[in-house]
Amino acid sequence: MSTIEPHADKLKYIFDNAKVGIAICNAVDNTLELVNPAFAHIHGYEPHELIGASPGNVFAPECMLRLEAHESTHSCAISDMAFETTHIRKDGSLVPVSVHITVIKDEHGTITQRMANIQDISERKNKEELLYKKEREFRSLAENSPDVIIRYNCEGQRIYVNPMGEKLFGCSADEIIGKTPLEGSPIPAEMMFMEKFHTVIQTGKSIEVETAFMIPNGGEGWGHMRIVPEFDMNGKIVSVLTIGRDITERKIIEKKIEHIAHHDALTGLPNRILVKERTEQIIANAKSTGTKAAFLFIDLDGFKAINDTMGHSVGDEVLKIVASRLMETIRPYDTISRQGGDEFLLIFSDVTDINDLLSVVEKLLLHIEDPFPITEYSLSLSASIGIALYPEHGETFDSLLQNADTAMYKAKESGKNGYCLYTEQMHHNLLGEFKLQNDLKSAISNNEFVVHYQPQIDLALNRITGVEALIRWEHPQYGTIMPMNFIPFAESNGLIVQIGQWVLEEACTQAALWHAKGIAITVAVNISAVQFKRGNLEAVVKKALDISGINPRFLELELTESILIHDAENILKTVRSLKELGIQLSIDDFGTGYSSLSYLKRFAVDKLKIDQSFVRDILRDQEDAAIVRTIIQIAKSLNLKTIAEGVEDASVLNVIGAYGCDEVQGYHFTKPLEASAFELFYANFRN
Ligand code: C2E
Ligand code: MG
Ligand code: MG
């Protein structure tokens, strides 16, 4: 622009109504010649107040300084300049403005005036200020966050790395910003992250991952990463933010907890849970390679006694030593665990030769037998081992463990300090036992019990003077079951009370029938300790006598020594009232129990039944012979009768007779017989 035309109406209208402040300043004295209303308004003046004023003095000292500096450094050839600055309003307040200055020259090219276009930019500045504040707040969050925060652009280049990120990478942000992880990352895990990065870009959804990583200065760390897409206002992904947290410590604790949950605290060996998990792998391997796996269930013999007598700390030491001895014997790829208490489980994979396995087992047994140098006495211990093989004896952890356990019990039964290989038969025995226990409940109502009678012979009279009633169970499936195979169950579950009552009534009724036929014999019935404790024995006996109508002196109850020893006062009362009924009492299996003679008198016992274990060996074993002789002598001195059971041959009979025993019972005469068979035997015996 060179000169200004005289004020045309249109131009004046534009000048007066422009939103931009316009001022013309005289270049010679730097005073304002012309200002429009907007210019005056921006500065809080009326236009006339500014005419003649110097802008540098009134509202733009900084602005004027800039102008001077500009003009001194650039030649006058530069005609335009624009900048932002702050002006002072009339009331002293500040207003941010954008300034655009144009020079006006005369026809000689001399600057006569300057024109300034001024805009109030406070609104924009406020927004900028607000934005800056917000940005500063978020930046501060990111800069001070304990998390690693990295922002990538859509090409995967890092555009921001916070100080935690610098710490993790071990370098300054400047060194890595602008590069993608693939161009090199101090953390290899960041390269793997690119795959996730692309997924986030493709799906627009955030992802969370936990990953292990190698720390630049060594060691392994664990991180939890959240990878989040960031969108512009149009919903387009513009960047990807990753927030990573160092969870190494949490992982260490988790690992510790997992170790505790899967290991036995005392020995440090894997526990049942872990070994069960491992077994799946072992079985899968054995399946694919066609080899066997062996489950060894190991139980220490007599460990409880060590614990009880020497204390738990000695017990714990023993277990630790056993654990390390087992560890020494196995190969690195075998599995060992403590199942609890004094039970250990070893699993050998890759078993191809059973004989090799058994020689390892024998070595194991020998090693366990080594002295335990714990206390001043050197302890010794043995173990019983049950072995079950995959796949023959089970295909799952539970079945193999159970069968190895069953085999271990067999090893214990066979005298301990040994091993036993599982057989199907053991399983059937166990199953059978379980089934028997169940069947026993209905055996009375199903009439499955019978009583057999074994004659008792008076040696002086050479006559049958009594019988012992012995129960048998005619099982519909298994045939005859002997009392030793079901009486212990019946005692443990209390069914013996009913069974015992049934035997008493049956035996008394049978005796009554015989008495009616002129067979005047006593019937001896075995009574269990449980009947004494739980049943109303006196009433039961009375009822049996009433039903049968026999003379009480023909009923004899066989008690064991243990009955009389325990809870003597109560027993004494019951025994006395039984005696008052007029029945007889004998002590069964005499010599095997406590053999305390004092109770014999107190309980008014009539007869001692010398246990067959002494009788059987009387010819071979001097000691047994002496015991039998002594029992007979003592009985005589106490005015008690004696009967020897288990007389199997004539030579024993002769010796027993020579010792002065009153009666005998045994296979030499006959096995226990059914009632009708006994009648025949009785008839023949008398002849
Ligand atoms: P126990 O009372 O000592 O009975 C003697 C056992 O020895 C009987 O076995 C009998 O058959 C057997 N025996 C008899 N003579 C000889 C012999 O010469 N040689 C050999 N080796 N054995 C002989 P059983 O009938 O098997 O009875 C076993 C045990 O079952 C009985 O031992 C008794 O304790 C118990 N029992 C039997 N019936 C009953 C019952 O009704 N109630 C109770 N509570 N227990 C019973
Ligand atoms: Mg008996
Ligand atoms: Mg006996």
XYZ file of C-alpha atoms and ligand atoms in Angstrom:
735
model
C 0.000 0.000 0.000
C 1.408 3.358 -0.905
C -1.097 6.133 -0.069
C -4.549 6.340 1.399
C -7.304 7.704 -0.741
C -9.581 10.353 0.749
C -12.202 8.670 2.866
C -14.642 7.105 0.672
C -17.863 6.196 2.423
C -17.521 2.472 1.867
C -14.016 2.352 3.135
C -14.930 4.337 6.194
C -17.762 1.907 6.906
C -15.367 -1.006 6.703
C -12.796 0.823 8.851
C -15.339 1.662 11.532
C -16.946 -1.755 11.632
C -13.918 -3.986 11.220
C -13.445 -6.555 14.035
C -9.718 -6.135 13.653
C -8.133 -3.146 15.382
C -6.510 -0.819 12.821
C -4.224 2.064 13.664
C -2.113 4.416 11.531
C 0.976 5.702 13.227
C 3.063 8.624 12.067
C 6.535 7.342 11.290
C 8.212 10.566 12.146
C 7.057 11.198 15.691
C 5.509 7.839 16.339
C 2.100 9.174 17.281
C -1.199 7.734 16.303
C -2.955 9.482 13.484
C -5.932 7.306 13.034
C -7.485 4.393 15.070
C -10.686 2.509 14.379
C -13.233 1.738 17.159
C -12.077 -1.899 17.368
C -8.475 -0.793 18.002
C -9.552 1.615 20.741
C -11.873 -1.009 22.227
C -9.139 -3.631 22.425
C -7.122 -1.201 24.525
C -10.042 0.106 26.629
C -10.029 3.611 25.136
C -12.344 5.755 23.073
C -10.789 6.420 19.630
C -10.311 10.136 20.221
C -8.340 9.501 23.412
C -5.660 7.789 21.365
C -5.193 10.234 18.540
C -1.836 11.903 19.017
C -0.718 9.373 21.606
C 2.439 7.376 21.205
C 1.642 3.610 21.264
C 4.981 2.905 22.918
C 4.090 5.119 25.824
C 0.452 4.202 26.126
C -0.071 0.475 25.632
C 2.743 -1.161 23.682
C 6.206 -0.607 25.137
C 7.244 -4.139 24.357
C 5.750 -3.897 20.943
C 7.757 -0.755 20.122
C 10.976 -2.322 21.343
C 10.443 -5.230 18.991
C 9.727 -2.895 16.150
C 12.939 -0.942 16.768
C 14.996 -4.066 17.092
C 13.471 -5.400 13.930
C 14.149 -2.259 11.953
C 17.712 -1.974 13.192
C 18.612 -5.499 12.228
C 16.701 -5.559 8.944
C 16.971 -2.758 6.465
C 13.891 -0.757 5.759
C 13.287 -2.964 2.818
C 11.279 -5.282 5.005
C 7.853 -3.916 4.989
C 5.821 -6.359 7.065
C 6.186 -7.860 10.464
C 3.874 -9.991 12.580
C 4.169 -11.150 16.126
C 2.205 -11.776 19.240
C 2.665 -9.640 22.307
C 0.902 -8.210 25.297
C -0.624 -4.716 25.387
C -1.664 -2.658 28.390
C -5.263 -1.521 28.546
C -6.325 1.842 29.866
C -7.284 0.246 33.209
C -3.816 -1.292 33.480
C -4.916 -4.840 32.678
C -3.039 -6.851 30.051
C -4.439 -8.112 26.795
C -2.681 -10.658 24.553
C -2.727 -9.504 20.979
C -1.508 -10.524 17.578
C 0.145 -7.601 15.798
C 0.650 -7.189 12.075
C 2.556 -4.055 11.063
C 2.765 -2.748 7.519
C 4.763 0.277 6.490
C 3.340 3.062 4.342
C 5.745 4.927 2.057
C 5.500 8.133 0.012
C 6.353 8.375 -3.626
C 10.090 8.623 -2.762
C 9.967 5.417 -0.861
C 10.271 7.064 2.523
C 8.266 5.516 5.292
C 5.653 8.001 6.326
C 3.385 5.843 8.403
C 2.967 2.429 9.828
C -0.302 0.608 9.912
C -0.970 -1.877 12.668
C -3.626 -4.581 12.540
C -4.324 -5.843 16.013
C -6.449 -8.752 17.189
C -7.440 -9.616 20.734
C -6.245 -13.220 21.087
C -7.133 -13.653 24.782
C -9.735 -16.312 24.004
C -7.294 -18.386 22.034
C -4.604 -17.813 24.643
C -6.960 -18.958 27.385
C -7.710 -22.125 25.464
C -4.043 -22.673 24.889
C -3.341 -22.088 28.534
C -6.036 -24.601 29.488
C -4.720 -27.124 27.032
C -1.216 -26.600 28.283
C -2.358 -27.069 31.868
C -4.163 -30.266 30.988
C -1.231 -31.522 29.019
C 1.054 -30.671 31.927
C -1.168 -32.553 34.345
C -1.209 -35.683 32.199
C 2.463 -35.368 31.461
C 3.139 -35.152 35.161
C 1.096 -38.310 35.720
C 3.029 -40.123 33.041
C 6.410 -38.756 34.127
C 5.883 -39.725 37.735
C 4.074 -43.008 37.129
C 5.636 -46.152 38.564
C 4.450 -47.854 35.358
C 6.367 -47.907 32.131
C 4.433 -45.817 29.600
C 5.363 -45.858 25.941
C 3.360 -44.384 23.101
C 3.842 -45.650 19.564
C 2.549 -44.140 16.383
C 0.701 -46.340 13.927
C 3.978 -47.293 12.274
C 5.192 -48.670 15.542
C 7.713 -45.910 16.219
C 8.040 -44.811 19.779
C 6.792 -41.257 20.202
C 6.890 -41.027 23.951
C 8.778 -42.911 26.662
C 8.316 -41.942 30.296
C 11.159 -41.943 32.866
C 10.226 -45.457 34.102
C 10.557 -46.559 30.497
C 13.997 -44.966 30.346
C 14.913 -46.808 33.501
C 13.706 -50.124 32.133
C 15.467 -49.642 28.802
C 18.556 -48.320 30.521
C 18.892 -45.346 28.143
C 17.423 -41.905 27.598
C 14.161 -41.431 25.741
C 15.919 -39.438 23.001
C 17.946 -42.489 22.040
C 14.919 -44.623 21.349
C 12.172 -42.232 20.339
C 11.393 -42.284 16.638
C 12.508 -45.887 16.288
C 10.411 -49.043 16.192
C 11.186 -51.975 18.518
C 12.234 -53.943 15.455
C 14.981 -51.456 14.770
C 16.497 -52.555 18.021
C 15.237 -52.708 21.547
C 17.201 -53.147 24.760
C 14.309 -55.413 25.847
C 13.725 -58.362 23.502
C 10.198 -58.699 24.885
C 9.391 -55.365 23.248
C 10.065 -56.913 19.846
C 7.667 -59.740 20.604
C 5.216 -57.058 21.547
C 4.923 -55.979 17.881
C 2.634 -58.903 17.156
C 0.226 -57.658 19.820
C 0.685 -54.120 18.537
C -0.613 -55.160 15.107
C -3.555 -56.960 16.647
C -4.504 -53.804 18.524
C -4.207 -51.730 15.342
C -6.330 -54.275 13.434
C -9.035 -54.815 16.028
C -9.087 -51.413 17.693
C -9.368 -53.253 20.995
C -7.003 -53.154 23.919
C -5.069 -56.227 25.033
C -3.569 -57.274 28.348
C -0.614 -59.640 28.565
C 1.768 -60.950 31.174
C 5.190 -61.718 29.880
C 8.630 -62.619 31.107
C 11.511 -60.484 29.940
C 15.230 -60.293 30.301
C 16.395 -57.213 32.174
C 19.197 -55.332 30.270
C 21.614 -55.568 33.191
C 20.837 -59.242 33.778
C 18.193 -61.401 35.325
C 14.632 -62.177 34.446
C 11.671 -59.924 35.107
C 7.965 -60.179 34.657
C 5.717 -57.487 33.251
C 2.014 -56.938 32.944
C 1.231 -54.946 29.790
C -1.887 -53.123 28.722
C -1.828 -52.172 25.056
C -4.451 -49.548 24.285
C -5.387 -47.943 20.950
C -5.811 -44.138 20.946
C -8.301 -42.552 18.555
C -8.718 -39.117 16.975
C -12.033 -37.308 16.898
C -13.082 -39.293 13.848
C -12.462 -42.606 15.539
C -9.285 -43.313 13.598
C -6.432 -44.930 15.500
C -3.613 -42.425 15.780
C -1.369 -44.054 18.306
C -0.989 -47.030 20.614
C -0.242 -46.621 24.269
C 1.359 -49.372 26.304
C 1.331 -49.282 30.035
C 3.609 -51.857 31.526
C 3.959 -52.726 35.158
C 6.850 -54.607 36.689
C 5.214 -57.592 38.417
C 8.449 -59.451 39.085
C 7.979 -59.283 42.837
C 4.386 -60.505 42.609
C 5.561 -63.334 40.369
C 8.260 -64.303 42.848
C 5.663 -64.441 45.625
C 3.273 -66.357 43.388
C 6.028 -68.826 42.618
C 6.770 -69.202 46.320
C 3.111 -69.792 47.109
C 2.899 -72.293 44.308
C 5.948 -74.077 45.651
C 4.410 -74.232 49.112
C 1.122 -75.511 47.702
C 2.890 -78.241 45.770
C 5.591 -79.326 48.176
C 5.829 -80.894 51.558
C 7.167 -78.364 54.035
C 9.216 -80.858 56.051
C 11.101 -82.721 53.336
C 10.734 -80.276 50.447
C 9.524 -83.142 48.276
C 6.623 -82.684 45.850
C 3.319 -83.385 47.527
C 0.369 -85.408 46.376
C -1.119 -82.583 44.272
C 2.024 -82.029 42.267
C 2.792 -85.674 41.805
C -0.719 -86.222 40.543
C -0.174 -83.552 37.918
C 3.155 -85.072 36.910
C 1.651 -88.532 36.685
C -0.491 -87.486 33.756
C 2.682 -86.739 31.821
C 4.355 -89.971 32.935
C 1.321 -92.007 31.869
C 1.112 -90.190 28.527
C 4.813 -90.919 27.896
C 4.487 -94.555 28.888
C 1.488 -94.877 26.575
C 3.306 -93.414 23.602
C 6.523 -95.379 24.161
C 4.799 -98.591 25.189
C 6.809 -98.803 28.419
C 5.593 -99.371 31.958
C 5.540 -97.061 34.922
C 5.860 -98.337 38.477
C 4.118 -96.827 41.474
C 5.875 -97.628 44.741
C 3.896 -96.896 47.866
C 6.325 -96.814 50.773
C 5.259 -96.900 54.396
C 7.764 -96.966 57.219
C 7.468 -99.811 59.705
C 7.221 -98.783 63.334
C 7.500 -95.073 62.648
C 4.665 -94.283 65.023
C 6.621 -95.859 67.871
C 9.595 -93.574 67.142
C 7.320 -90.540 67.133
C 5.603 -91.621 70.331
C 8.686 -92.564 72.282
C 11.330 -90.159 71.008
C 9.200 -87.165 70.172
C 8.124 -85.491 66.991
C 11.406 -83.705 66.344
C 13.225 -87.043 66.132
C 10.359 -88.317 63.971
C 10.777 -85.332 61.665
C 14.518 -85.968 61.373
C 13.866 -89.581 60.472
C 11.454 -88.530 57.732
C 13.969 -86.076 56.317
C 16.694 -88.720 56.242
C 14.353 -91.230 54.634
C 13.453 -88.599 52.016
C 17.095 -87.999 51.179
C 17.841 -91.743 51.063
C 14.991 -92.212 48.631
C 16.285 -89.303 46.563
C 19.734 -90.917 46.444
C 18.332 -94.162 45.105
C 16.195 -92.823 42.300
C 17.193 -91.551 38.861
C 16.832 -87.847 38.060
C 13.755 -88.412 35.922
C 11.892 -90.506 38.484
C 9.280 -88.851 40.628
C 9.168 -88.853 44.386
C 6.642 -87.407 46.778
C 5.652 -87.470 50.404
C 2.044 -88.448 50.691
C 1.743 -87.474 54.317
C 2.743 -89.051 57.615
C 5.344 -91.738 56.998
C 4.122 -92.510 53.504
C 6.115 -91.830 50.363
C 5.342 -92.431 46.741
C 7.947 -93.151 44.085
C 7.068 -93.290 40.432
C 9.517 -94.929 38.080
C 8.903 -94.196 34.448
C 10.382 -96.133 31.574
C 10.267 -99.512 33.306
C 11.151 -102.237 30.853
C 12.347 -105.051 33.082
C 10.496 -105.968 36.277
C 13.581 -107.717 37.672
C 15.570 -104.509 37.368
C 12.779 -102.701 39.172
C 12.716 -105.249 41.969
C 16.456 -105.045 42.456
C 16.093 -101.270 42.868
C 13.323 -101.891 45.399
C 15.561 -104.264 47.333
C 18.328 -101.692 47.326
C 15.841 -99.149 48.617
C 14.786 -101.407 51.467
C 18.403 -102.014 52.439
C 19.209 -98.308 52.313
C 16.286 -97.455 54.586
C 17.564 -100.063 57.027
C 20.863 -98.201 57.485
C 21.147 -96.829 61.026
C 19.759 -93.338 61.617
C 22.434 -91.324 63.433
C 20.010 -88.963 65.144
C 20.116 -89.596 68.842
C 22.861 -91.061 70.985
C 21.280 -94.443 70.222
C 21.402 -95.214 66.589
C 17.873 -95.860 65.432
C 16.963 -98.410 62.855
C 13.886 -98.613 60.747
C 12.430 -100.581 57.882
C 9.780 -100.017 55.273
C 7.024 -101.895 53.529
C 6.596 -101.231 49.836
C 3.593 -101.907 47.628
C 4.084 -101.819 43.863
C 1.492 -101.218 41.173
C 2.357 -101.095 37.487
C 0.959 -99.027 34.687
C -0.874 -100.188 32.618
C -1.555 -103.637 34.163
C -2.743 -102.432 37.573
C -4.424 -99.177 36.684
C -4.443 -96.415 34.146
C -5.051 -93.405 36.360
C -3.148 -91.846 39.224
C -5.904 -92.674 41.712
C -6.244 -96.320 40.751
C -2.468 -96.884 40.652
C -2.015 -95.172 44.001
C -4.814 -97.170 45.589
C -3.514 -100.467 44.253
C 0.048 -99.690 45.330
C -1.406 -98.889 48.748
C -3.283 -102.198 48.851
C -0.091 -104.038 47.899
C 1.755 -102.135 50.645
C -0.737 -103.439 53.205
C -0.108 -106.946 51.936
C 3.624 -106.339 52.419
C 2.901 -105.267 56.013
C 0.719 -108.316 56.587
C 3.455 -110.564 55.252
C 5.798 -109.469 58.006
C 6.923 -105.952 57.024
C 10.377 -104.906 55.755
C 9.566 -106.146 52.306
C 7.698 -105.440 49.132
C 4.669 -106.810 47.438
C 3.568 -106.532 43.840
C -0.100 -105.805 43.408
C -2.329 -108.633 42.182
C -5.933 -108.621 41.035
C -6.667 -111.024 43.879
C -5.908 -108.283 46.433
C -8.452 -106.097 44.774
C -11.055 -108.839 44.902
C -10.269 -109.464 48.544
C -10.790 -105.804 49.297
C -13.932 -105.591 47.232
C -15.088 -108.794 48.853
C -14.523 -107.395 52.307
C -16.521 -104.353 51.432
C -19.355 -106.412 49.983
C -19.348 -108.779 52.951
C -19.738 -105.904 55.357
C -22.774 -104.804 53.438
C -24.263 -108.269 53.103
C -23.806 -108.942 56.797
C -26.587 -106.498 57.598
C -29.231 -108.646 55.932
C -27.764 -112.058 56.802
C -29.947 -112.630 59.905
C -33.223 -111.722 58.246
C -32.217 -113.842 55.230
C -31.586 -116.845 57.522
C -28.047 -117.208 56.237
C -26.449 -118.148 59.565
C -26.173 -121.707 60.845
C -24.629 -123.077 64.003
C -22.254 -126.027 63.960
C -21.497 -127.992 67.097
C -18.177 -129.437 68.149
C -18.267 -132.152 70.781
C -16.466 -131.755 74.113
C -15.391 -135.032 75.644
C -14.951 -135.721 79.327
C -11.811 -137.846 79.550
C -12.622 -139.487 82.891
C -16.099 -140.504 81.772
C -15.103 -140.977 78.107
C -18.380 -139.348 77.218
C -19.547 -136.349 75.241
C -20.685 -133.967 77.933
C -21.026 -130.810 75.856
C -20.736 -129.025 72.536
C -19.375 -125.676 71.508
C -21.725 -123.711 69.280
C -19.789 -122.192 66.370
C -21.471 -119.940 63.855
C -21.081 -120.182 60.072
C -22.431 -117.875 57.423
C -23.895 -119.605 54.398
C -23.391 -116.774 51.939
C -25.607 -117.153 48.835
C -22.694 -116.169 46.575
C -19.494 -117.159 48.385
C -20.669 -120.302 50.183
C -19.657 -121.017 53.780
C -17.820 -118.158 55.453
C -15.954 -118.942 58.682
C -16.531 -116.763 61.750
C -13.015 -115.296 61.755
C -13.851 -113.685 58.388
C -16.933 -111.835 59.527
C -17.072 -111.697 63.360
C -14.442 -108.900 63.495
C -16.581 -106.752 61.117
C -19.691 -107.563 63.092
C -17.860 -106.459 66.218
C -16.673 -103.226 64.648
C -20.091 -102.218 63.381
C -22.090 -103.507 66.337
C -24.027 -106.162 64.398
C -22.503 -108.770 66.730
C -25.131 -107.830 69.336
C -27.953 -109.153 67.151
C -25.917 -112.033 65.751
C -24.851 -113.081 69.259
C -28.449 -113.071 70.423
C -29.473 -115.203 67.481
C -26.717 -117.769 68.220
C -27.727 -117.950 71.888
C -31.387 -118.607 71.076
C -30.550 -121.057 68.313
C -28.080 -122.992 70.493
C -30.417 -123.129 73.497
C -33.358 -124.246 71.325
C -31.166 -126.964 69.798
C -30.031 -128.071 73.264
C -33.675 -128.311 74.367
C -34.419 -130.579 71.367
C -31.473 -132.831 72.304
C -32.434 -132.922 75.948
C -35.868 -134.054 74.877
C -34.194 -136.908 72.972
C -32.187 -137.872 76.026
C -28.933 -136.272 74.863
C -28.098 -134.478 78.082
C -25.274 -132.155 77.037
C -24.131 -128.647 77.824
C -24.000 -126.083 74.998
C -21.169 -123.540 75.097
C -21.766 -120.243 73.317
C -19.027 -117.709 72.489
C -19.728 -114.192 73.750
C -18.043 -111.149 72.270
C -16.715 -108.245 74.333
C -19.025 -105.963 72.364
C -22.061 -107.889 73.627
C -20.904 -107.168 77.150
C -20.489 -103.494 76.499
C -23.432 -102.741 74.277
C -26.042 -105.482 74.590
C -28.259 -106.120 77.562
C -26.603 -109.490 77.941
C -28.424 -110.609 81.066
C -31.845 -110.043 79.501
C -30.727 -111.704 76.267
C -29.518 -114.813 78.080
C -32.694 -114.965 80.142
C -34.796 -114.762 77.012
C -32.843 -117.593 75.353
C -33.348 -119.731 78.456
C -37.055 -118.892 78.510
C -37.642 -119.605 74.831
C -35.865 -122.944 74.986
C -36.883 -123.862 78.500
C -33.515 -125.568 79.158
C -32.050 -125.863 82.578
C -29.553 -122.971 82.932
C -26.805 -125.328 84.099
C -26.684 -126.718 80.524
C -25.748 -123.308 79.115
C -22.117 -122.243 79.220
C -20.851 -118.836 78.108
C -17.334 -118.619 76.702
C -15.713 -115.319 77.573
C -12.235 -114.153 76.657
C -9.770 -112.859 79.184
C -9.851 -109.396 77.669
C -13.532 -109.020 78.549
C -12.819 -109.543 82.209
C -9.828 -107.239 82.347
C -11.449 -104.113 80.926
C -13.966 -102.115 82.943
C -13.929 -104.781 85.614
C -16.572 -103.274 87.918
C -19.337 -103.199 85.327
C -18.380 -106.604 83.992
C -18.397 -108.010 87.484
C -21.977 -106.889 87.966
C -23.142 -108.441 84.709
C -21.194 -111.649 85.289
C -22.636 -111.974 88.795
C -26.196 -111.599 87.616
C -25.511 -114.108 84.823
C -24.129 -116.541 87.374
C -27.224 -116.035 89.496
C -29.254 -117.372 86.582
C -27.428 -120.656 87.173
C -25.369 -120.799 83.970
C -21.683 -121.770 83.622
C -18.759 -119.607 82.615
C -15.578 -120.585 80.846
C -12.538 -118.587 79.764
C -11.811 -119.146 76.086
C -8.326 -119.140 74.567
C -6.835 -119.171 78.054
C -3.136 -118.380 78.165
C -3.104 -115.961 75.229
C -4.340 -112.945 77.145
C -3.408 -111.496 80.472
C -3.627 -114.776 82.376
C -4.189 -112.950 85.590
C -5.473 -115.475 88.012
C -7.079 -113.013 90.406
C -10.138 -112.457 88.244
C -10.821 -116.163 87.917
C -11.978 -116.269 91.540
C -13.726 -112.931 91.503
C -15.841 -113.873 88.531
C -16.630 -117.358 89.767
C -15.422 -118.947 86.536
C -16.107 -122.666 86.102
C -13.756 -123.730 83.348
C -10.568 -122.757 81.516
C -10.275 -123.515 77.799
C -6.562 -123.941 77.119
C -5.789 -122.221 73.839
C -5.101 -124.500 70.932
C -1.800 -122.791 70.151
C -0.279 -124.389 73.261
C -2.028 -127.681 72.766
C -0.951 -128.035 69.147
C 2.767 -127.826 69.950
C 2.755 -129.699 73.183
C 4.881 -132.533 71.785
C 7.480 -130.366 70.101
C 7.685 -127.331 72.337
C 8.858 -127.815 75.925
C 7.689 -124.387 76.901
C 4.163 -124.935 75.596
C 4.033 -128.245 77.392
C 5.079 -126.530 80.617
C 2.405 -123.846 80.149
C -0.334 -126.431 79.613
C 0.805 -128.380 82.688
C 0.875 -125.233 84.806
C -2.570 -124.098 83.660
C -4.008 -127.500 84.576
C -2.346 -127.447 88.004
C -3.501 -123.922 88.806
C -7.040 -124.740 87.643
C -7.085 -127.751 89.924
C -5.913 -125.696 92.875
C -8.663 -123.155 92.161
C -11.203 -125.891 91.701
C -11.714 -125.071 88.038
C -12.249 -127.528 85.218
C -9.940 -127.513 82.189
C -10.633 -128.273 78.578
C -7.973 -128.489 75.875
C -9.077 -127.274 72.463
C -7.413 -128.106 69.187
C -6.607 -131.739 69.959
C -5.807 -133.064 66.529
C -4.283 -136.452 67.181
C -4.063 -139.314 69.614
C -0.553 -138.534 70.831
C -1.571 -135.055 71.920
C -4.668 -136.530 73.497
C -2.535 -138.955 75.502
C -0.199 -136.274 76.793
C -3.082 -133.957 77.686
C -4.814 -136.817 79.463
C -1.627 -137.603 81.357
C -1.430 -133.979 82.528
C -4.830 -134.409 84.143
C -6.899 -132.255 81.799
C -10.619 -132.857 82.324
C -12.016 -132.406 78.834
C -10.889 -132.217 75.213
C -12.209 -130.851 71.961
C -10.671 -131.078 68.523
C -10.420 -132.506 65.056
C -9.087 -135.754 66.485
C -12.722 -136.469 67.330
C -14.470 -134.357 64.753
C -14.714 -130.958 63.164
C -17.733 -128.885 64.218
C -20.866 -130.574 62.825
C -24.367 -129.603 61.821
C -26.947 -130.517 64.477
C -28.173 -133.669 62.676
C -24.604 -134.834 61.952
C -23.735 -134.287 65.591
C -26.627 -136.533 66.664
C -25.205 -139.348 64.557
C -21.718 -138.730 65.923
C -23.098 -138.728 69.471
C -24.952 -141.989 68.937
C -21.837 -143.659 67.478
C -19.549 -142.283 70.181
C -21.566 -143.846 72.929
C -21.507 -147.199 71.242
P -12.928 -120.422 69.466
O -14.049 -120.070 70.363
O -11.587 -120.562 70.095
O -13.333 -121.714 68.720
C -12.509 -122.747 68.442
C -12.112 -122.698 67.029
O -11.139 -123.729 66.828
C -13.227 -123.010 66.043
O -13.000 -122.322 64.884
C -13.032 -124.469 65.802
O -13.567 -124.939 64.582
C -11.556 -124.577 65.781
N -11.071 -125.909 66.101
C -11.639 -126.853 66.887
N -10.854 -127.968 66.952
C -9.752 -127.716 66.221
C -8.588 -128.455 65.893
O -8.382 -129.584 66.306
N -7.660 -127.865 65.117
C -7.862 -126.589 64.625
N -6.922 -126.084 63.875
N -8.958 -125.861 64.912
C -9.898 -126.414 65.704
P -14.129 -121.543 64.174
O -15.385 -122.248 64.205
O -13.556 -121.114 62.906
O -14.300 -120.280 65.108
C -13.304 -119.351 65.233
C -13.606 -118.369 66.315
O -14.722 -117.583 65.962
C -13.963 -118.966 67.623
O -12.802 -119.339 68.294
C -14.693 -117.845 68.295
O -13.778 -116.941 68.859
C -15.348 -117.169 67.139
N -16.751 -117.555 67.076
C -17.333 -118.644 66.539
N -18.669 -118.598 66.691
C -18.930 -117.467 67.376
C -20.146 -116.872 67.880
O -21.285 -117.396 67.762
N -20.025 -115.690 68.545
C -18.808 -115.117 68.740
N -18.783 -113.965 69.401
N -17.667 -115.645 68.302
C -17.735 -116.819 67.626
Mg -14.840 -120.706 71.843
Mg -10.794 -120.982 71.666
